[in-house]
Short mmCIF file of C-alpha atoms in Angstrom, two decimals:
data_model
loop_
_atom_site.label_atom_id
_atom_site.label_comp_id
_atom_site.label_asym_id
_atom_site.label_seq_id
_atom_site.Cartn_x
_atom_site.Cartn_y
_atom_site.Cartn_z
CA LEU A 26 -0.10 -0.23 0.07
CA ARG A 27 1.11 3.43 -0.86
CA ASN A 28 2.02 5.67 2.05
CA HIS A 29 -0.17 8.83 1.95
CA ASP A 30 0.43 12.15 3.55
CA PHE A 31 -1.93 13.82 6.10
CA GLU A 32 -2.27 17.43 7.09
CA THR A 33 -4.59 19.62 9.19
CA SER A 34 -5.96 23.05 8.21
CA ALA A 35 -7.66 25.71 10.37
CA TYR A 36 -10.12 27.67 8.47
CA PHE A 37 -11.40 31.13 9.71
CA TYR A 38 -14.32 33.06 8.45
CA SER A 39 -12.88 36.23 10.11
CA TRP A 40 -9.89 37.30 11.87
CA ASP A 41 -8.76 40.08 13.98
CA GLY A 42 -5.01 39.87 13.04
CA ASN A 43 -4.15 38.35 16.45
CA ALA A 44 -1.89 35.41 15.78
CA LYS A 45 -2.90 34.07 19.51
CA SER A 46 -6.40 33.75 18.34
CA VAL A 47 -5.91 31.51 15.70
CA VAL A 48 -2.55 29.31 16.26
CA CYS A 49 -3.55 25.68 17.35
CA GLY A 50 -0.82 23.44 15.97
CA ALA A 51 -2.32 23.21 12.17
CA ASN A 52 -0.33 22.65 9.23
CA TRP A 53 -2.22 25.29 7.39
CA TYR A 54 -3.93 28.38 8.55
CA GLU A 55 -6.75 29.61 5.96
CA LEU A 56 -7.49 33.20 6.46
CA PRO A 57 -10.01 35.51 4.73
CA VAL A 58 -8.68 38.10 2.43
CA MET A 59 -10.83 40.85 3.82
CA SER A 60 -8.69 40.58 7.08
CA PHE A 61 -5.94 42.35 5.46
CA TYR A 62 -7.99 45.48 4.58
CA ASP A 63 -6.32 46.29 8.00
CA GLU A 64 -2.58 46.45 7.87
CA LYS A 65 -1.92 45.13 11.45
CA SER A 66 -3.06 41.79 10.17
CA LEU A 67 0.35 41.82 8.30
CA GLY A 68 2.07 41.93 11.91
CA GLY A 69 -0.12 38.89 12.91
CA LEU A 70 1.03 36.78 9.77
CA ALA A 71 4.75 37.40 11.12
CA ASP A 72 3.49 36.37 14.49
CA ILE A 73 2.05 33.16 13.37
CA LYS A 74 5.13 32.08 11.81
CA ALA A 75 7.22 33.17 14.81
CA ILE A 76 4.84 30.70 17.14
CA GLU A 77 4.82 28.01 14.53
CA SER A 78 7.65 28.31 12.25
CA ASP A 79 6.47 25.15 10.19
CA ALA A 80 2.99 26.67 9.82
CA LYS A 81 1.91 27.49 5.95
CA ILE A 82 -0.61 30.44 5.13
CA ALA A 83 -3.39 30.47 2.74
CA ILE A 84 -5.60 33.32 1.85
CA SER A 85 -9.30 32.46 1.21
CA ILE A 86 -11.44 34.48 -1.30
CA PRO A 87 -15.34 34.63 -0.67
CA PRO A 88 -17.61 32.61 -2.94
CA GLY A 89 -18.57 35.84 -4.82
CA ALA A 90 -17.02 39.63 -5.43
CA THR A 91 -17.82 42.56 -7.46
CA PRO A 92 -14.90 43.53 -10.06
CA ASN A 93 -13.84 46.38 -7.46
CA MET A 94 -13.68 43.78 -4.85
CA SER A 95 -11.73 41.18 -6.92
CA GLN A 96 -9.10 44.00 -7.70
CA LYS A 97 -8.40 44.56 -4.15
CA PHE A 98 -8.08 40.78 -3.34
CA GLU A 99 -5.78 40.70 -6.18
CA ASN A 100 -3.65 43.59 -5.01
CA ILE A 101 -3.57 42.15 -1.28
CA ILE A 102 -2.71 38.66 -2.49
CA LEU A 103 0.18 40.07 -4.92
CA LYS A 104 1.64 42.11 -2.04
CA LEU A 105 1.52 39.14 0.47
CA ALA A 106 3.16 36.88 -1.75
CA ALA A 107 5.78 39.62 -2.94
CA ASP A 108 6.55 39.73 0.84
CA ASN A 109 6.75 36.02 1.21
CA MET A 110 4.19 36.03 3.84
CA ILE A 111 1.78 33.58 2.31
CA ASP A 112 1.78 29.91 0.46
CA ALA A 113 -1.31 29.47 -1.44
CA VAL A 114 -4.80 31.09 -2.36
CA ILE A 115 -8.33 29.27 -2.07
CA SER A 116 -11.12 30.01 -4.08
CA GLY A 117 -14.34 28.64 -5.57
CA ASN A 118 -13.50 30.47 -8.75
CA PRO A 119 -11.19 28.80 -11.50
CA GLY A 120 -9.88 32.20 -12.59
CA ILE A 121 -7.88 32.41 -9.21
CA LYS A 122 -5.29 30.43 -11.12
CA PHE A 123 -4.29 33.52 -12.98
CA THR A 124 -3.80 35.42 -9.59
CA ALA A 125 -1.99 32.14 -8.30
CA GLU A 126 0.32 32.23 -11.51
CA LYS A 127 1.28 35.98 -10.97
CA SER A 128 2.20 35.59 -7.70
CA GLY A 129 3.85 32.17 -7.62
CA LEU A 130 1.35 30.86 -5.20
CA LYS A 131 -0.21 27.54 -4.93
CA ALA A 132 -4.02 27.49 -5.94
CA PHE A 133 -6.57 25.43 -4.14
CA THR A 134 -10.19 24.93 -4.75
CA ASP A 135 -12.82 25.31 -2.05
CA ILE A 136 -16.15 23.92 -1.25
CA SER A 137 -18.01 26.56 -3.68
CA SER A 138 -15.87 25.07 -6.47
CA ASN A 139 -18.64 22.59 -6.87
CA ILE A 140 -16.55 19.65 -7.62
CA PHE A 141 -18.88 16.74 -7.99
CA ASN A 142 -17.17 14.20 -9.89
CA SER A 143 -13.76 13.08 -11.07
CA GLN A 144 -13.77 14.73 -14.37
CA THR A 145 -14.31 18.28 -12.38
CA ALA A 146 -11.53 17.25 -10.18
CA ALA A 147 -9.37 16.43 -13.35
CA TYR A 148 -10.10 19.81 -14.94
CA PHE A 149 -8.77 21.80 -11.84
CA THR A 150 -5.67 19.64 -11.45
CA LYS A 151 -4.88 20.07 -15.29
CA ASN A 152 -5.13 23.97 -14.58
CA GLY A 153 -2.46 23.74 -11.91
CA PHE A 154 -4.77 23.45 -8.77
CA LYS A 155 -2.76 21.68 -5.88
CA THR A 156 -5.65 20.51 -3.47
CA ILE A 157 -9.15 19.59 -4.41
CA VAL A 158 -12.17 20.30 -2.04
CA PRO A 159 -15.02 18.02 -3.00
CA SER A 160 -18.69 19.30 -2.96
CA SER A 161 -19.95 19.18 0.79
CA GLU A 162 -23.25 17.77 -0.77
CA LEU A 163 -21.73 14.55 -1.64
CA SER A 164 -21.74 11.14 0.46
CA ASN A 165 -18.69 9.88 1.92
CA GLU A 166 -19.22 6.99 -0.69
CA SER A 167 -19.25 9.47 -3.66
CA VAL A 168 -16.30 11.33 -2.30
CA THR A 169 -14.24 8.13 -1.97
CA GLY A 170 -15.15 7.17 -5.60
CA LEU A 171 -14.44 10.59 -6.66
CA ILE A 172 -11.04 10.32 -5.24
CA ARG A 173 -10.19 6.86 -6.50
CA ASN A 174 -11.29 8.02 -10.19
CA THR A 175 -9.06 11.03 -10.17
CA THR A 176 -5.72 10.83 -11.89
CA ALA A 177 -3.24 13.16 -10.03
CA GLY A 178 0.16 13.08 -9.00
CA MET A 179 1.42 12.44 -5.47
CA ASP A 180 1.64 16.30 -4.60
CA LEU A 181 -2.29 16.68 -5.07
CA PHE A 182 -4.22 16.77 -1.64
CA PHE A 183 -7.92 16.34 -1.00
CA GLU A 184 -9.11 18.85 1.63
CA ILE A 185 -12.11 17.54 3.45
CA PRO A 186 -13.95 19.51 6.05
CA VAL A 187 -14.31 17.34 9.24
CA TYR A 188 -15.51 20.00 11.89
CA GLY A 189 -17.27 23.11 12.04
CA ARG A 190 -20.13 25.20 10.69
CA LEU A 191 -20.07 24.82 6.82
CA ARG A 192 -21.25 28.36 4.98
CA LEU A 193 -24.91 27.87 3.37
CA MET A 194 -24.77 31.37 1.78
CA TYR A 195 -22.51 34.21 0.93
CA SER A 196 -24.49 37.51 0.46
CA GLU A 197 -23.78 41.08 -0.65
CA HIS A 198 -27.08 42.01 1.29
CA CYS A 199 -26.29 42.32 5.09
CA PRO A 200 -29.52 41.53 7.12
CA VAL A 201 -28.10 43.09 10.09
CA GLY A 202 -27.63 46.76 9.05
CA CYS A 203 -29.78 46.47 5.36
CA ASN A 204 -26.43 47.97 3.73
CA ARG A 205 -27.21 51.42 5.07
CA GLY A 206 -24.38 54.01 4.24
CA GLY A 207 -22.13 54.01 7.09
CA CYS A 208 -23.71 51.36 9.14
CA LYS A 209 -21.53 50.24 12.16
CA MET A 210 -24.08 48.01 13.68
CA CYS A 211 -22.05 44.72 13.66
CA HIS A 212 -18.99 46.77 15.25
CA GLU A 213 -20.99 48.86 17.81
CA LYS A 214 -23.26 45.93 19.14
CA GLU A 215 -21.18 43.25 20.81
CA THR A 216 -23.61 40.34 20.24
CA ALA A 217 -23.90 37.36 17.90
CA PHE A 218 -26.02 37.82 14.95
CA SER A 219 -28.08 35.11 13.44
CA LEU A 220 -31.20 34.49 11.17
CA LYS A 221 -34.02 32.41 12.38
CA ASP A 222 -36.26 30.39 10.10
CA ARG A 223 -40.26 29.36 10.25
CA ARG A 224 -39.01 26.46 12.84
CA LYS A 225 -37.15 28.88 14.95
CA VAL A 226 -33.79 27.55 13.98
CA ASN A 227 -30.98 29.90 14.32
CA PHE A 228 -28.12 30.39 11.42
CA PRO A 229 -25.27 32.23 12.56
CA VAL A 230 -24.40 35.43 10.63
CA VAL A 231 -20.91 36.26 10.23
CA CYS A 232 -20.44 40.12 9.09
CA HIS A 233 -17.77 41.67 7.10
CA PRO A 234 -18.01 45.17 7.50
CA GLU A 235 -15.03 45.98 5.07
CA GLU A 236 -17.51 45.22 2.02
CA CYS A 237 -20.79 45.05 4.20
CA THR A 238 -21.09 41.25 3.00
CA VAL A 239 -22.06 38.38 5.37
CA ASP A 240 -21.46 34.48 5.45
CA ILE A 241 -24.62 32.52 6.66
CA LEU A 242 -23.57 29.63 8.49
CA ASN A 243 -25.41 26.24 8.95
CA SER A 244 -27.19 25.78 11.99
CA ASN A 245 -25.67 22.17 12.63
CA LEU A 246 -22.15 21.74 13.62
CA LEU A 247 -20.24 19.20 11.34
CA CYS A 248 -18.11 16.42 12.94
CA ALA A 249 -17.05 13.68 10.60
CA PRO A 250 -14.19 11.69 12.15
CA ASP A 251 -14.88 8.58 10.57
CA GLU A 252 -14.90 10.12 7.16
CA LEU A 253 -11.41 11.31 8.09
CA SER A 254 -10.10 8.00 9.18
CA GLN A 255 -11.68 6.19 5.69
CA ILE A 256 -10.41 8.84 3.15
CA SER A 257 -6.90 9.19 4.64
CA LYS A 258 -6.35 5.81 3.65
CA ILE A 259 -6.55 6.46 0.03
CA CYS A 260 -5.05 9.78 -0.85
CA ASN A 261 -2.94 12.65 0.32
CA MET A 262 -5.43 14.24 2.95
CA ARG A 263 -5.96 17.83 4.36
CA ALA A 264 -8.25 17.73 7.07
CA ARG A 265 -10.10 21.17 7.51
CA PHE A 266 -11.20 22.23 11.02
CA ILE A 267 -13.61 25.40 10.27
CA PHE A 268 -13.67 27.91 13.29
CA PHE A 269 -16.44 30.45 13.95
CA ASN A 270 -16.82 31.35 17.54
CA GLU A 271 -14.78 28.47 19.36
CA ASN A 272 -12.55 29.66 22.24
CA GLN A 273 -8.72 28.76 22.20
#
């Protein structure tokens, strides 16, 4: 049997720029690009590396963006790459390969890439993506089949979410402040926001005041240790731990 590499990643929907709020012994830290609108996060990256010298950093791009936002994101990535601060970029958009090529970074897919079969996975690998994240809507059996049927080199990783709240929706409409100009509600109110459905189930809302966008998260917490154990036997696997409001 072939020996397979196993890694872990810590994925964050938001980050305050403080290294101590994220470091947890992961191989990869996957941090949101909008955190770097605040330049103090640059110091936070250096602190992560100082605390965990072997840690690698990936910058995650949200599932949707206006042309103006996309340009901001690319400028941030190119600057961080030029300063040798980051190692990869994560996006559900195949077009991120061009930014990765410009910056010399690895390109990773994301859950929003909608990879449902081995042909789609092969398309991304042929276009230079080094990590494949299968759709979270697939069963464990389907994920296993996708992996077995994907022709890939030994350097390809499959990243599988095994813990946390999955993103259900990324929205340019903020339900907290209704996108009013100059709104600071998510800053001024020290509270957790959520949407409640007709069954009175709460779906956490993560606000991104930098662009007045939000992530709406699943009400249920994913915990899939069995999937982790099975899939790690057949491929190079990176287990993604998604953190929202967990304490250290």
